[in-house]
CSV table of C-alpha atoms in Angstrom, one decimal:
chain,number,residue,atom,x,y,z
A,108,MET,CA,2.2,-13.2,-6.2
A,109,LEU,CA,3.3,-9.7,-6.8
A,110,ILE,CA,6.2,-8.2,-4.8
A,111,ILE,CA,5.4,-4.5,-4.9
A,112,PRO,CA,8.0,-1.9,-4.2
A,113,ALA,CA,6.9,1.1,-2.1
A,114,ILE,CA,7.8,4.6,-2.9
A,115,ASP,CA,6.9,6.8,0.0
A,116,LEU,CA,7.0,10.5,-0.8
A,117,LYS,CA,7.9,13.3,1.6
A,118,ASP,CA,8.6,16.8,0.3
A,119,GLY,CA,9.1,15.3,-3.2
A,120,ARG,CA,11.7,12.7,-2.1
A,121,CYS,CA,11.6,9.0,-1.5
A,122,VAL,CA,11.7,8.2,2.2
A,123,ARG,CA,10.9,5.4,4.7
A,124,LEU,CA,9.4,5.9,8.1
A,125,GLU,CA,9.3,3.8,11.2
A,126,GLN,CA,5.8,3.0,12.2
A,127,GLY,CA,4.5,6.0,10.3
A,128,VAL,CA,6.3,8.6,12.4
A,129,MET,CA,7.3,11.5,10.1
A,130,SER,CA,10.3,12.5,12.3
A,131,THR,CA,11.8,9.1,11.6
A,132,ALA,CA,12.1,9.7,7.8
A,133,THR,CA,15.1,8.3,6.1
A,134,VAL,CA,15.7,9.7,2.6
A,135,PHE,CA,16.6,7.1,0.1
A,136,SER,CA,16.3,9.1,-3.2
A,137,ASP,CA,15.7,12.6,-4.4
A,138,ASP,CA,14.4,11.2,-7.7
A,139,PRO,CA,11.1,9.3,-7.4
A,140,GLY,CA,10.9,8.6,-11.2
A,141,LYS,CA,14.4,7.2,-11.3
A,142,THR,CA,13.5,5.0,-8.3
A,143,ALA,CA,10.4,3.7,-9.9
A,144,ALA,CA,12.3,2.9,-13.1
A,145,HIS,CA,14.9,1.0,-11.1
A,146,TRP,CA,12.4,-1.3,-9.5
A,147,ALA,CA,10.5,-1.8,-12.8
A,148,GLY,CA,13.8,-2.7,-14.4
A,149,LEU,CA,14.3,-5.4,-11.7
A,150,GLY,CA,11.0,-7.0,-12.5
A,151,ALA,CA,8.4,-5.0,-10.5
A,152,ARG,CA,4.9,-5.4,-12.1
A,153,ARG,CA,3.3,-2.9,-9.9
A,154,VAL,CA,4.4,0.2,-7.9
A,155,HIS,CA,2.9,1.4,-4.6
A,156,VAL,CA,3.1,5.1,-3.9
A,157,VAL,CA,2.2,6.9,-0.8
A,158,ASP,CA,1.9,10.7,-0.5
A,159,LEU,CA,3.0,11.0,3.2
A,160,ASN,CA,2.6,14.7,3.3
A,161,GLY,CA,-0.9,14.3,1.8
A,162,ALA,CA,-1.8,11.7,4.4
A,163,PHE,CA,-1.2,14.2,7.1
A,164,ALA,CA,-2.5,17.3,5.2
A,165,GLY,CA,-5.7,15.5,4.0
A,166,LYS,CA,-5.0,16.6,0.4
A,167,PRO,CA,-2.5,15.7,-2.3
A,168,VAL,CA,0.9,17.3,-1.8
A,169,ASN,CA,3.3,15.3,-4.0
A,170,GLU,CA,1.3,15.0,-7.2
A,171,SER,CA,4.3,16.2,-9.4
A,172,ALA,CA,6.4,13.4,-8.0
A,173,ILE,CA,3.6,10.9,-8.6
A,174,LYS,CA,3.4,12.0,-12.2
A,175,ALA,CA,7.2,11.4,-12.5
A,176,VAL,CA,6.7,7.9,-11.2
A,177,ILE,CA,4.0,7.2,-13.8
A,178,ALA,CA,6.1,8.6,-16.6
A,179,ALA,CA,9.1,6.5,-15.6
A,180,VAL,CA,7.5,3.1,-15.9
A,181,ASP,CA,5.9,1.2,-18.8
A,182,PRO,CA,2.1,1.8,-19.2
A,183,ASP,CA,1.6,-1.9,-18.4
A,184,VAL,CA,3.0,-1.4,-14.9
A,185,PRO,CA,0.1,-0.2,-12.8
A,186,VAL,CA,0.8,2.5,-10.2
A,187,GLN,CA,-1.4,2.5,-7.1
A,188,VAL,CA,-1.5,5.7,-5.0
A,189,GLY,CA,-2.6,6.6,-1.5
A,190,GLY,CA,-2.3,9.4,1.0
A,191,GLY,CA,-4.7,12.4,1.5
A,192,ILE,CA,-7.4,11.2,-0.9
A,193,ARG,CA,-10.6,12.8,0.5
A,194,ASP,CA,-12.9,13.6,-2.5
A,195,LEU,CA,-14.0,12.4,-5.9
A,196,ASP,CA,-12.3,15.2,-7.8
A,197,THR,CA,-8.9,14.1,-6.5
A,198,ILE,CA,-9.6,10.5,-7.6
A,199,GLU,CA,-10.6,11.6,-11.0
A,200,ARG,CA,-7.5,13.8,-11.4
A,201,TYR,CA,-5.2,10.9,-10.3
A,202,LEU,CA,-6.8,8.5,-12.8
A,203,ASP,CA,-6.5,11.2,-15.5
A,204,ASP,CA,-2.8,11.4,-14.5
A,205,GLY,CA,-2.4,7.7,-15.3
A,206,VAL,CA,-2.8,6.2,-11.8
A,207,SER,CA,-4.4,2.7,-12.0
A,208,TYR,CA,-5.6,2.3,-8.5
A,209,VAL,CA,-6.5,4.9,-5.9
A,210,ILE,CA,-6.1,3.8,-2.2
A,211,ILE,CA,-8.5,5.3,0.3
A,212,GLY,CA,-7.6,4.8,4.0
A,213,THR,CA,-8.5,7.2,6.7
A,214,ALA,CA,-11.4,8.7,4.7
A,215,ALA,CA,-12.9,5.2,4.2
A,216,VAL,CA,-13.0,4.7,8.0
A,217,LYS,CA,-14.2,8.2,8.9
A,218,ASN,CA,-16.6,8.6,6.0
A,219,PRO,CA,-17.7,5.3,4.6
A,220,GLY,CA,-20.2,7.0,2.4
A,221,PHE,CA,-17.4,8.6,0.4
A,222,LEU,CA,-15.8,5.2,-0.2
A,223,HIS,CA,-19.1,3.9,-1.4
A,224,GLU,CA,-19.5,6.8,-3.8
A,225,ALA,CA,-15.9,6.3,-5.0
A,226,CYS,CA,-16.6,2.7,-5.8
A,227,ASP,CA,-19.7,3.5,-7.7
A,228,ALA,CA,-18.1,6.3,-9.6
A,229,PHE,CA,-14.8,4.6,-10.4
A,230,PRO,CA,-15.4,0.8,-10.4
A,231,GLY,CA,-12.3,-1.3,-10.6
A,232,HIS,CA,-10.0,1.5,-9.5
A,233,ILE,CA,-10.6,1.8,-5.8
A,234,MET,CA,-8.6,0.0,-3.1
A,235,VAL,CA,-9.0,0.4,0.6
A,236,GLY,CA,-6.0,0.7,2.9
A,237,LEU,CA,-6.6,-0.7,6.4
A,238,ASP,CA,-3.8,-0.1,8.8
A,239,ALA,CA,-4.2,-2.1,11.9
A,240,LYS,CA,-2.5,-2.9,15.2
A,241,ASP,CA,-3.6,-5.9,17.2
A,242,GLY,CA,-6.6,-6.2,14.9
A,243,LYS,CA,-7.9,-2.7,15.4
A,244,VAL,CA,-7.9,-0.1,12.6
A,245,ALA,CA,-5.8,3.1,12.9
A,246,THR,CA,-6.3,6.4,11.0
A,247,ASP,CA,-4.7,9.8,10.4
A,248,GLY,CA,-1.3,8.5,9.5
A,249,TRP,CA,-1.6,5.8,12.2
A,250,SER,CA,-1.7,8.5,14.9
A,251,LYS,CA,-5.2,7.5,16.1
A,252,LEU,CA,-6.3,3.9,17.0
A,253,THR,CA,-10.0,3.3,16.5
A,254,GLY,CA,-12.2,0.6,18.0
A,255,HIS,CA,-13.0,-0.9,14.6
A,256,ASP,CA,-12.2,-4.5,14.0
A,257,VAL,CA,-10.2,-4.8,10.8
A,258,VAL,CA,-12.0,-7.9,9.5
A,259,ASP,CA,-15.5,-6.5,10.2
A,260,LEU,CA,-14.6,-3.3,8.4
A,261,ALA,CA,-13.1,-5.0,5.5
A,262,ARG,CA,-16.2,-7.1,5.0
A,263,ARG,CA,-18.3,-4.0,4.9
A,264,PHE,CA,-16.0,-2.3,2.4
A,265,GLN,CA,-16.0,-5.5,0.3
A,266,ASP,CA,-19.7,-5.1,-0.1
A,267,TYR,CA,-19.2,-1.5,-1.4
A,268,GLY,CA,-17.2,-2.9,-4.3
A,269,VAL,CA,-13.6,-2.1,-3.5
A,270,GLU,CA,-11.1,-3.8,-5.8
A,271,ALA,CA,-8.7,-5.0,-3.0
A,272,VAL,CA,-7.7,-4.5,0.6
A,273,ILE,CA,-4.2,-3.4,1.5
A,274,HIS,CA,-3.5,-4.6,5.1
A,275,THR,CA,-0.7,-3.0,6.9
A,276,ASP,CA,0.5,-4.2,10.3
A,277,ILE,CA,1.6,-0.8,11.7
A,278,GLY,CA,3.5,-2.5,14.5
A,279,ARG,CA,5.9,-4.0,12.0
A,280,ASP,CA,6.1,-1.4,9.2
A,281,GLY,CA,9.6,-0.1,8.7
A,282,MET,CA,10.8,-2.1,11.7
A,283,MET,CA,12.3,-5.1,9.8
A,284,LYS,CA,10.5,-7.6,12.0
A,285,GLY,CA,9.0,-9.7,9.4
A,286,VAL,CA,5.5,-9.7,7.8
A,287,ASN,CA,2.5,-10.6,9.9
A,288,VAL,CA,1.4,-13.6,7.9
A,289,GLU,CA,-1.2,-14.8,10.5
A,290,ALA,CA,-3.2,-11.5,10.5
A,291,THR,CA,-3.0,-11.2,6.7
A,292,LEU,CA,-4.2,-14.7,6.3
A,293,LYS,CA,-7.1,-14.3,8.7
A,294,LEU,CA,-8.2,-11.2,6.8
A,295,ALA,CA,-7.9,-12.9,3.4
A,296,GLN,CA,-9.9,-16.0,4.5
A,297,ALA,CA,-12.7,-13.7,5.6
A,298,LEU,CA,-12.9,-11.9,2.2
A,299,SER,CA,-13.6,-12.9,-1.4
A,300,ILE,CA,-11.6,-9.9,-2.8
A,301,PRO,CA,-7.8,-9.8,-3.0
A,302,VAL,CA,-5.6,-8.9,-0.1
A,303,ILE,CA,-2.2,-7.2,-0.3
A,304,ALA,CA,0.1,-7.6,2.6
A,305,SER,CA,2.1,-4.6,3.9
A,306,GLY,CA,4.4,-3.9,6.7
A,307,GLY,CA,7.5,-5.8,7.7
A,308,LEU,CA,8.4,-7.8,4.6
A,309,THR,CA,12.1,-8.2,5.1
A,310,SER,CA,13.4,-11.6,3.9
A,311,LEU,CA,12.9,-14.3,1.3
A,312,ASP,CA,11.5,-16.4,4.1
A,313,ASP,CA,8.7,-13.8,4.5
A,314,VAL,CA,8.0,-14.2,0.8
A,315,LYS,CA,8.0,-18.0,1.0
A,316,ARG,CA,5.6,-17.9,4.0
A,317,LEU,CA,3.2,-15.6,2.1
A,318,CYS,CA,3.4,-17.8,-1.0
A,319,GLU,CA,2.4,-20.8,1.0
A,320,VAL,CA,-1.0,-19.1,1.7
A,321,GLU,CA,-1.3,-17.2,-1.6
A,322,SER,CA,-4.2,-19.4,-2.6
A,323,GLU,CA,-6.3,-18.0,0.2
A,324,GLY,CA,-6.4,-14.7,-1.7
A,325,ILE,CA,-3.2,-12.9,-0.9
A,326,VAL,CA,-2.2,-11.5,-4.3
A,327,GLY,CA,0.8,-9.3,-3.4
A,328,ALA,CA,3.1,-7.9,-0.7
A,329,ILE,CA,4.4,-4.4,-0.4
A,330,THR,CA,8.0,-3.9,0.6
A,331,GLY,CA,10.0,-0.8,1.4
A,332,ARG,CA,12.8,-0.3,3.8
A,333,ALA,CA,14.2,-3.9,3.3
A,334,ILE,CA,14.8,-3.4,-0.5
A,335,TYR,CA,16.2,0.1,0.0
A,336,GLU,CA,18.7,-1.0,2.6
A,337,GLY,CA,19.6,-4.1,0.6
A,338,ARG,CA,18.4,-6.6,3.1
A,339,LEU,CA,15.9,-8.1,0.6
A,340,ASP,CA,17.0,-8.7,-3.0
A,341,PHE,CA,14.0,-7.5,-4.9
A,342,ALA,CA,14.6,-9.4,-8.1
A,343,ALA,CA,15.2,-12.6,-6.1
A,344,ALA,CA,12.0,-12.0,-4.1
A,345,GLN,CA,9.9,-11.6,-7.2
A,346,LYS,CA,11.4,-14.7,-8.8
A,347,LEU,CA,10.6,-16.7,-5.7
A,348,ALA,CA,7.1,-15.4,-5.7
A,349,ASP,CA,6.8,-16.5,-9.3
A,350,GLY,CA,7.9,-20.0,-8.4
A,351,GLU,CA,11.2,-19.6,-10.3
A,352,ALA,CA,13.6,-20.0,-7.4
């Protein structure tokens, strides 16, 4: 299982939020490229990047920082990017920049036809990000809770041809409360495509619990605040996920 470091970008800097609230941003680095190289040097085999400004603006804002991240890691370390992706031209530009996977979140929920078009146009490169609280999907930087059931929506998007689903428990993200293994497992068992857990990964025990259900289709876990604050040893977490610890 992959342990995937998150690089959340706000105004060109690496930050972490609590439950998606921009005013709670804690700045961890002014150099996104250096940050990406740091995690890659510790064994990261994929990097997760979110354009936070873009998520709220509905269009890319931190593209230069994303390019710096791509340039800083080896070509065999995929970079997946989300935040403010609303049209096919943006996807094409990101893929041309060297992004491996583009994550569509709010736009997938509000405009499923766009997601379908993206999967047809760029097969193998489209992931969907489903942010949920108590099983219901949230949109617009988590500011709006919809009535959509996360499992039902994920099944629908699976049929469109998405590469994977990133499931974030927004009640836990940035709160250091531990990953929601139960909700992630429920989603993975309902799908035939890979699921990546996000939100709350804090300890080696979280990693161990996810590894115990990895066979159900959970291929990775994204972690942010815990590795930046030193509460989770990233290298140790990836070794544990690889069965080396």
